[in-house]
Amino acid sequence: MEDNSLDIILKKQLQNYAPEPPSGVWSGIEKAANNAAGNSGNIFSSIKNLAWFGKTVAVLVVPAAVALTYFATKQTENATKTEQNISASQVKPEPIIDIQKTSIQTETILIKPKVKSKIKAAEIKSTPINLVENVASISTTIDAAKIDFTKVAIDNVIHSAAKIEVAPKAVKHNSNVVPSNNTAIQKPVSDNQLQDDAVVLTNAFSPDNDGLNDKYIVKIENEKLFHLSIYNFKNELIFETDDKNEGWDGNYKNGLPCEVGMYAVTVVYQLNNQQEVRTKNRGLNLLR
Amino acid sequence: MSLQIEPELIQRCIKNEAKAQKQLYDLCKSQMYGVCVRYSNSSDDARDILQEGFIKIFSKINQYSGKGSVEGWMKRIFINCALEHYRVNKVYQAQSDVDTAWSVGFDSFSLEKISIKEILEVLNKMAPGYRTVLNLYAIEGYSHAEIADMLEINEGTSKSQLSRARKVFMEEYKKLNNNLVSGR
C-alpha cells in the first residue's frame, strides 16, 4: 500500500469539506453565550472599551453598579438560578456514544438461513422379552421412551425452531428401550444446503472470449421463477435478467467491459415444487 | 478556501455582541462542522462538538492573540473539543486492533473512486485515536512533533499510530465494500 496516496486522497477530498450543520445548534450556543454575558463578562469587557476619561468615571460608577447588581440579583436570585439551571442542562453535551455500537453495524449478514429439521421416525432397537413376567416393566420403559422423545423435541426446538413429527407407532411394540442417543434422527438441513441442489452459482468467470467461462450462467432446473442480478462493490446494479440462459457477459449495460474484481450475485427463484420464493447470494470474481 | 473574517467582527464578538456572534457562527458553521464530522464517530457527536466548540470560542475570543488566522485558531479549538470528547473512549483503541486483513479477492480495489461519503463513513467507524492522527497528519498537515505535543504522546508513537491508522482505514474501507458481497 502506498502510504502517501491515501493521505493525498483524504486531503484532496476533505480539505474544503463544509457541510451544512444541523439547525438546532445555534440556539444551544446562544443560550450559553447569553448565560456567560449575564455574568461577569459584560462588566469587564465594557471597562476595557471605555474612552480615556470614561475610565475615571467608571472607577466611581463600578462600586455603585456592583451594589446595585448585588441587590438586584438578590431579589431575582431564585428566578435567575432556575433559569441558569435550565440553560445549563440544555447546553450539556449528550453522553458519548459507544464506538462498539457502530462497529457492530458493519457485521450485518446478508443471509439468515431458516433451519428446518424433521424427525421422520425414531428407530428403536428391541429384543424379545417375556410379556407375562414383565408387564409392569414394559409400561415403565415405554413411559421412559416417551420422555426421551419429548427431550429430543425440546432440544431441536431450541436449536433450530424446527417442525418435528414424532411417530408414536415406533414405541408400540417395543420394550427394552435404548437411550435417545442411539435413535437415528435426521440432521437439520439448512436452506442453503437445500438450494445447493437446485441452483448452482459459480464464484468466478472470465469474459475474455477464449471460449472458456465467457458468460456467467446460473445453473437451475425446474424453475417457475428466475431473476438474476449482479451488483458491483458500490452496490450499483450492473446487470439483470429473467432468462436463465442469457447469462452475463461481463459488460456494463452500455457494452463497455467491467473492471476485474469482485461482484455480488443475487438470484431470486422458485422451483416448481416449492411454495415460497427463495434468494441466493454469492460473491463473484471477474477475471480476464 | 479561507474564510473572510473581518477583524472588526472579532472585536464585536469580544464585546459580546449577540449579532456579531451570530454573524461569525453563520460565516464559519459549515467549515467548522466539516472539521467536527471528520473527528467524530457519528453526526450526533459532531453536532455536540460543534456546539461545545462555538461556546468555547465565544467565551475565549478575547484570548485570541491576533497572530495567525482566526480560522486556524478556531479550527484548533474544535479539534481540541473533539479530543476531549473522546478522551474517555481511549480504552477502546486496543480493541479495534484485532481487525484482521480481508480476503485476497479485494486487493484489487483501488481508492481512486472513493467518495466523500465513503471516506466519512470509514473515518466515523475508526477508533478515535487512529482517526485523530490520520486527520491531523494527512488533512491538517501537522508534523509528527506537533501531533505528539497535542496528543501528549511521543513522536514515535505518533508515527506508528499513523501507519496503523492508514491500514485500519484500508481495512474498514474494504469491509464496507465486502459487506455487500459477503454472501455467507
Short mmCIF file of C-alpha atoms in Angstrom, two decimals:
data_model
loop_
_atom_site.label_atom_id
_atom_site.label_comp_id
_atom_site.label_asym_id
_atom_site.label_seq_id
_atom_site.Cartn_x
_atom_site.Cartn_y
_atom_site.Cartn_z
CA MET A 1 0.00 0.00 0.00
CA GLU A 2 1.49 3.34 -0.94
CA ASP A 3 1.41 5.44 2.18
CA ASN A 4 1.08 8.81 0.61
CA SER A 5 -1.72 8.06 -1.79
CA LEU A 6 -4.24 7.69 0.99
CA ASP A 7 -3.10 10.94 2.59
CA ILE A 8 -3.32 12.79 -0.70
CA ILE A 9 -6.80 11.49 -1.42
CA LEU A 10 -8.01 12.35 2.05
CA LYS A 11 -6.60 15.85 1.86
CA LYS A 12 -7.99 16.46 -1.60
CA GLN A 13 -11.47 15.31 -0.69
CA LEU A 14 -11.86 16.67 2.81
CA GLN A 15 -9.78 19.84 2.97
CA ASN A 16 -12.64 22.02 1.82
CA TYR A 17 -15.43 19.84 3.08
CA ALA A 18 -18.06 22.17 4.55
CA PRO A 19 -21.47 20.59 5.05
CA GLU A 20 -24.47 22.40 6.49
CA PRO A 21 -24.66 21.73 10.24
CA PRO A 22 -27.96 20.71 11.84
CA SER A 23 -30.27 23.60 12.57
CA GLY A 24 -30.67 23.32 16.34
CA VAL A 25 -27.04 24.05 17.18
CA TRP A 26 -27.19 27.84 17.24
CA SER A 27 -29.93 28.02 19.87
CA GLY A 28 -27.75 25.98 22.24
CA ILE A 29 -24.76 28.24 21.62
CA GLU A 30 -26.86 31.37 22.01
CA LYS A 31 -28.17 30.28 25.38
CA ALA A 32 -24.69 29.51 26.66
CA ALA A 33 -23.37 32.82 25.32
CA ASN A 34 -26.16 34.78 26.94
CA ASN A 35 -25.51 32.99 30.15
CA ALA A 36 -21.85 33.94 30.08
CA ALA A 37 -22.68 37.52 29.15
CA GLY A 38 -25.15 37.77 32.02
CA ASN A 39 -22.34 37.02 34.46
CA SER A 40 -19.15 38.95 34.96
CA GLY A 41 -18.01 39.08 31.34
CA ASN A 42 -20.02 42.14 30.36
CA ILE A 43 -18.75 44.48 33.05
CA PHE A 44 -15.07 43.79 32.48
CA SER A 45 -15.18 43.95 28.75
CA SER A 46 -17.10 47.22 28.85
CA ILE A 47 -14.45 48.74 31.12
CA LYS A 48 -11.81 47.88 28.56
CA ASN A 49 -13.66 49.68 25.84
CA LEU A 50 -14.50 52.89 27.60
CA ALA A 51 -12.91 56.13 26.42
CA TRP A 52 -9.93 57.57 28.34
CA PHE A 53 -11.96 59.90 30.52
CA GLY A 54 -14.59 57.26 31.00
CA LYS A 55 -12.15 55.20 32.99
CA THR A 56 -12.16 57.63 35.87
CA VAL A 57 -15.92 57.79 35.80
CA ALA A 58 -16.03 54.04 35.72
CA VAL A 59 -13.98 53.84 38.91
CA LEU A 60 -16.72 55.78 40.65
CA VAL A 61 -19.56 54.02 38.92
CA VAL A 62 -18.36 50.47 39.39
CA PRO A 63 -18.91 50.24 43.18
CA ALA A 64 -22.39 51.68 42.72
CA ALA A 65 -23.10 49.28 39.90
CA VAL A 66 -21.81 46.38 41.93
CA ALA A 67 -24.02 47.37 44.83
CA LEU A 68 -26.98 47.75 42.50
CA THR A 69 -26.45 44.43 40.81
CA TYR A 70 -25.95 42.84 44.21
CA PHE A 71 -29.38 43.97 45.38
CA ALA A 72 -30.92 43.27 42.01
CA THR A 73 -29.56 39.77 41.85
CA LYS A 74 -30.60 39.12 45.42
CA GLN A 75 -34.17 39.94 44.54
CA THR A 76 -34.22 37.87 41.42
CA GLU A 77 -31.85 35.26 42.73
CA ASN A 78 -34.34 32.44 42.67
CA ALA A 79 -35.57 33.31 39.23
CA THR A 80 -32.14 33.52 37.65
CA LYS A 81 -30.97 30.42 39.41
CA THR A 82 -33.62 28.28 37.85
CA GLU A 83 -33.09 29.94 34.51
CA GLN A 84 -29.39 29.19 34.62
CA ASN A 85 -30.03 25.64 35.60
CA ILE A 86 -32.33 25.14 32.67
CA SER A 87 -29.93 26.54 30.14
CA ALA A 88 -27.01 24.72 31.67
CA SER A 89 -28.75 21.41 31.29
CA GLN A 90 -29.63 22.18 27.73
CA VAL A 91 -26.08 23.02 26.86
CA LYS A 92 -24.69 19.90 28.42
CA PRO A 93 -23.31 17.51 25.81
CA GLU A 94 -25.08 14.25 25.46
CA PRO A 95 -23.34 11.13 26.75
CA ILE A 96 -20.67 9.83 24.47
CA ILE A 97 -21.81 7.17 22.11
CA ASP A 98 -20.15 3.83 22.48
CA ILE A 99 -18.00 3.10 19.45
CA GLN A 100 -18.69 -0.56 19.67
CA LYS A 101 -22.21 0.26 18.60
CA THR A 102 -21.02 1.45 15.24
CA SER A 103 -18.65 -1.38 14.71
CA ILE A 104 -21.40 -3.90 15.25
CA GLN A 105 -23.41 -2.43 12.44
CA THR A 106 -20.75 -3.34 9.95
CA GLU A 107 -21.23 -7.01 10.58
CA THR A 108 -24.66 -7.37 9.12
CA ILE A 109 -25.09 -10.72 7.48
CA LEU A 110 -26.98 -10.89 4.26
CA ILE A 111 -28.38 -14.39 4.51
CA LYS A 112 -30.16 -15.75 7.51
CA PRO A 113 -30.86 -19.35 6.62
CA LYS A 114 -34.03 -20.75 8.03
CA VAL A 115 -33.23 -24.12 9.50
CA LYS A 116 -35.74 -26.86 9.20
CA SER A 117 -35.47 -30.30 10.62
CA LYS A 118 -37.75 -33.19 10.52
CA ILE A 119 -37.75 -36.37 12.56
CA LYS A 120 -39.29 -38.94 10.35
CA ALA A 121 -39.38 -41.82 12.73
CA ALA A 122 -37.44 -42.91 15.66
CA GLU A 123 -35.70 -46.17 15.19
CA ILE A 124 -35.66 -48.11 18.38
CA LYS A 125 -33.87 -51.31 18.91
CA SER A 126 -35.79 -54.03 20.62
CA THR A 127 -35.18 -57.51 21.89
CA PRO A 128 -38.00 -60.01 22.55
CA ILE A 129 -38.90 -60.45 26.21
CA ASN A 130 -41.38 -62.42 28.24
CA LEU A 131 -44.53 -60.33 28.32
CA VAL A 132 -46.30 -62.15 31.12
CA GLU A 133 -43.49 -61.77 33.55
CA ASN A 134 -42.68 -58.16 32.73
CA VAL A 135 -45.95 -56.32 32.37
CA ALA A 136 -45.04 -53.62 34.82
CA SER A 137 -41.60 -53.08 33.42
CA ILE A 138 -42.91 -52.70 29.87
CA SER A 139 -45.19 -49.85 30.77
CA THR A 140 -42.47 -48.06 32.62
CA THR A 141 -39.97 -48.37 29.83
CA ILE A 142 -42.48 -47.03 27.33
CA ASP A 143 -43.03 -44.06 29.56
CA ALA A 144 -39.32 -43.56 29.66
CA ALA A 145 -39.20 -43.69 25.90
CA LYS A 146 -41.85 -41.07 25.62
CA ILE A 147 -39.95 -38.81 27.93
CA ASP A 148 -36.87 -39.29 25.81
CA PHE A 149 -38.76 -38.20 22.73
CA THR A 150 -40.01 -35.03 24.31
CA LYS A 151 -36.46 -34.30 25.29
CA VAL A 152 -35.35 -34.71 21.72
CA ALA A 153 -38.16 -32.50 20.59
CA ILE A 154 -37.27 -29.74 23.02
CA ASP A 155 -33.59 -29.85 22.09
CA ASN A 156 -34.42 -29.42 18.46
CA VAL A 157 -36.83 -26.61 19.07
CA ILE A 158 -34.20 -24.76 20.99
CA HIS A 159 -31.55 -25.19 18.33
CA SER A 160 -33.46 -24.57 15.18
CA ALA A 161 -37.14 -23.89 15.79
CA ALA A 162 -37.87 -26.98 13.79
CA LYS A 163 -41.04 -28.72 12.93
CA ILE A 164 -40.95 -32.17 14.41
CA GLU A 165 -43.08 -35.13 13.70
CA VAL A 166 -42.77 -37.94 16.17
CA ALA A 167 -44.16 -41.26 15.15
CA PRO A 168 -45.60 -42.86 18.29
CA LYS A 169 -46.08 -46.16 16.43
CA ALA A 170 -42.43 -46.86 16.83
CA VAL A 171 -42.83 -47.23 20.55
CA LYS A 172 -45.84 -49.51 20.36
CA HIS A 173 -44.42 -52.99 20.46
CA ASN A 174 -41.06 -52.28 21.85
CA SER A 175 -39.56 -52.85 25.18
CA ASN A 176 -36.04 -52.52 26.41
CA VAL A 177 -35.76 -49.04 25.01
CA VAL A 178 -32.35 -47.82 24.05
CA PRO A 179 -31.50 -44.28 25.22
CA SER A 180 -32.16 -41.47 22.78
CA ASN A 181 -28.59 -41.04 21.66
CA ASN A 182 -28.91 -44.27 19.74
CA THR A 183 -32.03 -43.22 17.89
CA ALA A 184 -31.45 -42.17 14.32
CA ILE A 185 -32.52 -38.57 13.84
CA GLN A 186 -32.32 -36.90 10.50
CA LYS A 187 -29.93 -33.96 10.82
CA PRO A 188 -31.32 -30.44 10.35
CA VAL A 189 -30.87 -29.25 6.80
CA SER A 190 -30.27 -25.59 6.25
CA ASP A 191 -31.93 -23.68 3.46
CA ASN A 192 -28.57 -23.16 1.82
CA GLN A 193 -27.96 -26.88 1.51
CA LEU A 194 -31.37 -27.40 0.00
CA GLN A 195 -30.73 -24.70 -2.53
CA ASP A 196 -27.36 -26.08 -3.48
CA ASP A 197 -29.02 -28.96 -5.26
CA ALA A 198 -31.35 -26.81 -7.28
CA VAL A 199 -29.27 -23.76 -8.09
CA VAL A 200 -25.58 -23.70 -8.83
CA LEU A 201 -23.73 -20.41 -8.59
CA THR A 202 -20.08 -20.46 -9.52
CA ASN A 203 -17.80 -17.89 -7.95
CA ALA A 204 -15.62 -16.85 -10.87
CA PHE A 205 -15.72 -16.34 -14.63
CA SER A 206 -13.53 -14.84 -17.33
CA PRO A 207 -15.25 -12.92 -20.14
CA ASP A 208 -12.17 -12.73 -22.39
CA ASN A 209 -13.60 -14.55 -25.43
CA ASP A 210 -11.29 -17.54 -25.13
CA GLY A 211 -14.22 -19.92 -25.20
CA LEU A 212 -13.91 -20.83 -21.55
CA ASN A 213 -16.31 -19.39 -19.00
CA ASP A 214 -17.02 -16.34 -21.12
CA LYS A 215 -20.51 -15.94 -19.76
CA TYR A 216 -21.77 -16.11 -16.23
CA ILE A 217 -24.69 -18.52 -16.33
CA VAL A 218 -26.62 -19.79 -13.34
CA LYS A 219 -27.46 -23.47 -13.44
CA ILE A 220 -31.06 -24.01 -12.46
CA GLU A 221 -33.71 -26.58 -13.38
CA ASN A 222 -37.46 -26.95 -12.91
CA GLU A 223 -37.91 -23.32 -12.01
CA LYS A 224 -41.07 -21.31 -12.40
CA LEU A 225 -39.49 -18.03 -11.36
CA PHE A 226 -35.97 -16.78 -12.02
CA HIS A 227 -34.29 -13.42 -11.66
CA LEU A 228 -30.56 -12.82 -11.75
CA SER A 229 -29.00 -9.50 -10.70
CA ILE A 230 -25.35 -8.51 -10.46
CA TYR A 231 -24.04 -5.60 -8.41
CA ASN A 232 -20.62 -4.05 -8.18
CA PHE A 233 -18.91 -3.17 -4.91
CA LYS A 234 -20.65 0.19 -4.82
CA ASN A 235 -24.00 -1.57 -4.82
CA GLU A 236 -24.78 -0.36 -8.32
CA LEU A 237 -26.87 -2.70 -10.42
CA ILE A 238 -24.75 -3.81 -13.36
CA PHE A 239 -26.89 -6.48 -14.95
CA GLU A 240 -30.23 -8.21 -14.52
CA THR A 241 -32.25 -10.76 -16.42
CA ASP A 242 -35.20 -13.10 -16.09
CA ASP A 243 -33.81 -15.52 -18.68
CA LYS A 244 -31.67 -18.25 -17.16
CA ASN A 245 -29.93 -18.91 -20.47
CA GLU A 246 -28.96 -15.32 -21.16
CA GLY A 247 -26.04 -15.02 -18.73
CA TRP A 248 -23.86 -12.00 -18.02
CA ASP A 249 -21.09 -11.21 -20.48
CA GLY A 250 -19.05 -9.11 -18.04
CA ASN A 251 -20.03 -5.80 -19.61
CA TYR A 252 -21.90 -2.75 -18.44
CA LYS A 253 -25.31 -2.04 -19.93
CA ASN A 254 -23.63 0.27 -22.42
CA GLY A 255 -21.41 -2.54 -23.66
CA LEU A 256 -18.18 -1.38 -22.04
CA PRO A 257 -16.29 -4.12 -20.21
CA CYS A 258 -16.45 -4.13 -16.39
CA GLU A 259 -13.32 -3.97 -14.26
CA VAL A 260 -11.69 -7.06 -12.88
CA GLY A 261 -12.74 -7.60 -9.28
CA MET A 262 -15.50 -8.78 -7.02
CA TYR A 263 -19.18 -8.53 -7.81
CA ALA A 264 -22.26 -9.66 -5.93
CA VAL A 265 -24.71 -12.10 -7.48
CA THR A 266 -28.28 -12.36 -6.30
CA VAL A 267 -30.65 -14.97 -7.65
CA VAL A 268 -34.32 -14.87 -6.78
CA TYR A 269 -36.08 -18.07 -7.77
CA GLN A 270 -38.88 -20.51 -7.13
CA LEU A 271 -38.86 -24.13 -8.15
CA ASN A 272 -41.93 -26.00 -9.29
CA ASN A 273 -42.09 -27.99 -6.07
CA GLN A 274 -41.54 -25.01 -3.78
CA GLN A 275 -44.15 -22.97 -2.01
CA GLU A 276 -42.05 -19.90 -1.39
CA VAL A 277 -39.73 -17.65 -3.35
CA ARG A 278 -36.11 -18.05 -2.35
CA THR A 279 -32.99 -15.95 -2.65
CA LYS A 280 -29.41 -16.96 -3.04
CA ASN A 281 -26.37 -14.69 -2.88
CA ARG A 282 -22.79 -15.19 -3.79
CA GLY A 283 -19.62 -13.26 -4.41
CA LEU A 284 -18.36 -13.40 -8.00
CA ASN A 285 -14.79 -12.87 -9.10
CA LEU A 286 -14.45 -11.39 -12.56
CA LEU A 287 -11.18 -12.40 -14.18
CA ARG A 288 -9.77 -11.60 -17.60
CA MET B 1 -10.96 28.25 0.69
CA SER B 2 -10.08 30.55 3.54
CA LEU B 3 -12.89 32.40 5.26
CA GLN B 4 -13.14 36.17 5.11
CA ILE B 5 -13.33 37.15 8.74
CA GLU B 6 -13.07 40.88 9.37
CA PRO B 7 -11.03 41.90 12.41
CA GLU B 8 -13.90 44.24 13.26
CA LEU B 9 -16.25 41.28 13.59
CA ILE B 10 -13.87 39.69 16.07
CA GLN B 11 -13.72 42.93 18.05
CA ARG B 12 -17.50 42.98 18.22
CA CYS B 13 -17.54 39.37 19.32
CA ILE B 14 -15.09 40.26 22.09
CA LYS B 15 -17.64 42.85 23.21
CA ASN B 16 -20.16 40.04 23.41
CA GLU B 17 -22.44 41.48 20.76
CA ALA B 18 -25.08 38.88 20.09
CA LYS B 19 -25.47 39.97 16.47
CA ALA B 20 -21.77 39.64 15.79
CA GLN B 21 -21.66 36.22 17.37
CA LYS B 22 -24.46 35.01 15.14
CA GLN B 23 -22.67 36.52 12.15
CA LEU B 24 -19.46 34.72 13.00
CA TYR B 25 -21.35 31.50 13.53
CA ASP B 26 -23.13 31.73 10.18
CA LEU B 27 -19.86 32.54 8.48
CA CYS B 28 -17.94 29.58 9.85
CA LYS B 29 -20.51 26.95 10.73
CA SER B 30 -20.21 24.81 7.59
CA GLN B 31 -16.45 24.76 7.51
CA MET B 32 -16.22 24.00 11.22
CA TYR B 33 -18.92 21.37 11.05
CA GLY B 34 -16.83 19.72 8.35
CA VAL B 35 -13.95 19.55 10.83
CA CYS B 36 -16.21 18.15 13.55
CA VAL B 37 -17.57 15.43 11.27
CA ARG B 38 -14.06 14.30 10.41
CA TYR B 39 -13.12 13.88 14.05
CA SER B 40 -16.25 12.18 15.35
CA ASN B 41 -17.96 8.81 15.46
CA SER B 42 -21.38 9.99 14.39
CA SER B 43 -23.26 13.07 13.25
CA ASP B 44 -24.75 13.39 16.72
CA ASP B 45 -21.28 13.61 18.22
CA ALA B 46 -20.25 16.07 15.51
CA ARG B 47 -23.19 18.26 16.45
CA ASP B 48 -22.24 18.22 20.12
CA ILE B 49 -18.64 19.07 19.31
CA LEU B 50 -19.75 21.93 17.08
CA GLN B 51 -21.85 23.38 19.88
CA GLU B 52 -19.19 22.94 22.54
CA GLY B 53 -16.60 24.46 20.24
CA PHE B 54 -18.57 27.61 19.50
CA ILE B 55 -19.40 28.12 23.15
CA LYS B 56 -15.70 27.87 23.92
CA ILE B 57 -14.84 30.26 21.10
CA PHE B 58 -17.24 32.94 22.30
CA SER B 59 -16.07 32.68 25.87
CA LYS B 60 -12.38 32.75 24.96
CA ILE B 61 -12.34 35.01 21.95
CA ASN B 62 -10.69 37.78 23.98
CA GLN B 63 -7.72 35.43 24.36
CA TYR B 64 -7.21 35.33 20.62
CA SER B 65 -3.83 36.92 20.15
CA GLY B 66 -4.30 38.21 16.63
CA LYS B 67 -1.34 36.20 15.41
CA GLY B 68 -2.18 33.66 12.75
CA SER B 69 -5.57 33.32 11.14
CA VAL B 70 -8.77 33.34 13.14
CA GLU B 71 -9.83 30.35 11.14
CA GLY B 72 -6.82 28.32 12.19
CA TRP B 73 -7.33 29.34 15.79
CA MET B 74 -10.99 28.29 15.66
CA LYS B 75 -10.17 25.01 13.94
CA ARG B 76 -7.71 24.22 16.68
CA ILE B 77 -10.42 24.76 19.29
CA PHE B 78 -12.74 22.35 17.52
CA ILE B 79 -10.02 19.74 17.25
CA ASN B 80 -9.31 20.11 20.96
CA CYS B 81 -13.01 19.78 21.72
CA ALA B 82 -13.14 16.55 19.73
CA LEU B 83 -10.07 15.26 21.56
CA GLU B 84 -11.66 16.00 24.91
CA HIS B 85 -14.87 14.42 23.75
CA TYR B 86 -13.18 11.10 23.04
CA ARG B 87 -10.52 11.04 25.70
CA VAL B 88 -12.88 8.82 27.68
CA ASN B 89 -13.02 6.37 24.84
CA LYS B 90 -9.30 5.72 24.80
CA VAL B 91 -9.85 2.29 26.28
CA TYR B 92 -11.46 1.12 23.06
CA GLN B 93 -8.45 1.82 20.94
CA ALA B 94 -6.86 -1.51 21.67
CA GLN B 95 -9.96 -3.44 20.69
CA SER B 96 -10.09 -2.34 17.10
CA ASP B 97 -6.59 -3.70 16.54
CA VAL B 98 -7.95 -7.20 16.17
CA ASP B 99 -9.49 -6.43 12.79
CA THR B 100 -7.52 -8.67 10.53
CA ALA B 101 -6.85 -8.47 6.85
CA TRP B 102 -9.60 -9.25 4.40
CA SER B 103 -9.88 -11.77 1.67
CA VAL B 104 -7.44 -11.60 -1.21
CA GLY B 105 -10.14 -11.02 -3.77
CA PHE B 106 -10.50 -7.44 -2.68
CA ASP B 107 -6.92 -6.29 -3.02
CA SER B 108 -7.72 -5.06 -6.49
CA PHE B 109 -9.97 -2.36 -5.08
CA SER B 110 -8.37 0.99 -5.51
CA LEU B 111 -9.01 4.21 -3.65
CA GLU B 112 -9.37 6.18 -6.84
CA LYS B 113 -13.12 6.13 -6.82
CA ILE B 114 -13.75 6.62 -3.12
CA SER B 115 -16.36 9.30 -2.44
CA ILE B 116 -16.50 11.83 0.38
CA LYS B 117 -19.44 9.97 1.84
CA GLU B 118 -17.47 6.74 1.89
CA ILE B 119 -14.41 8.41 3.40
CA LEU B 120 -16.52 9.85 6.20
CA GLU B 121 -18.26 6.57 6.78
CA VAL B 122 -14.89 4.87 7.16
CA LEU B 123 -13.49 7.65 9.35
CA ASN B 124 -16.52 7.50 11.63
CA LYS B 125 -16.01 3.80 12.13
CA MET B 126 -12.36 4.10 13.07
CA ALA B 127 -11.23 4.26 16.67
CA PRO B 128 -10.85 7.91 17.76
CA GLY B 129 -7.11 7.57 18.29
CA TYR B 130 -6.35 6.42 14.75
CA ARG B 131 -8.80 8.82 13.21
CA THR B 132 -7.32 11.78 15.04
CA VAL B 133 -3.75 11.05 13.97
CA LEU B 134 -4.78 10.47 10.37
CA ASN B 135 -6.77 13.72 10.33
CA LEU B 136 -4.04 15.78 11.94
CA TYR B 137 -1.30 14.47 9.68
CA ALA B 138 -2.99 13.98 6.33
CA ILE B 139 -5.59 16.74 6.25
CA GLU B 140 -4.46 19.38 8.72
CA GLY B 141 -0.85 18.84 7.75
CA TYR B 142 0.68 18.87 11.23
CA SER B 143 4.11 17.34 11.73
CA HIS B 144 4.67 14.34 13.96
CA ALA B 145 6.31 16.60 16.54
CA GLU B 146 3.25 18.84 16.66
CA ILE B 147 0.89 15.88 16.86
CA ALA B 148 2.92 14.34 19.65
CA ASP B 149 2.64 17.63 21.51
CA MET B 150 -1.12 17.90 21.01
CA LEU B 151 -1.93 14.34 21.97
CA GLU B 152 0.63 14.13 24.77
CA ILE B 153 2.35 11.13 23.23
CA ASN B 154 5.87 10.82 21.91
CA GLU B 155 6.87 11.25 18.31
CA GLY B 156 7.49 7.56 17.67
CA THR B 157 4.01 6.70 18.87
CA SER B 158 2.59 9.29 16.53
CA LYS B 159 4.41 7.73 13.60
CA SER B 160 3.37 4.18 14.39
CA GLN B 161 -0.21 5.26 15.07
CA LEU B 162 -0.31 6.94 11.68
CA SER B 163 0.84 3.89 9.76
CA ARG B 164 -1.61 1.70 11.64
CA ALA B 165 -4.34 4.26 11.09
CA ARG B 166 -3.76 4.01 7.33
CA LYS B 167 -4.04 0.24 7.50
CA VAL B 168 -7.18 0.40 9.60
CA PHE B 169 -8.64 2.86 7.11
CA MET B 170 -8.00 0.47 4.23
CA GLU B 171 -9.40 -2.45 6.17
CA GLU B 172 -12.53 -0.55 7.09
CA TYR B 173 -12.94 0.56 3.51
CA LYS B 174 -12.63 -2.99 2.26
CA LYS B 175 -15.06 -4.13 4.91
CA LEU B 176 -17.52 -1.53 3.72
CA ASN B 177 -17.32 -2.95 0.22
CA ASN B 178 -17.18 -6.51 1.42
CA ASN B 179 -20.38 -6.19 3.39
CA LEU B 180 -22.29 -6.21 0.17
CA VAL B 181 -20.63 -9.23 -1.33
CA SER B 182 -20.28 -11.47 1.69
CA GLY B 183 -22.93 -13.97 0.91
CA ARG B 184 -22.23 -16.12 3.90
#
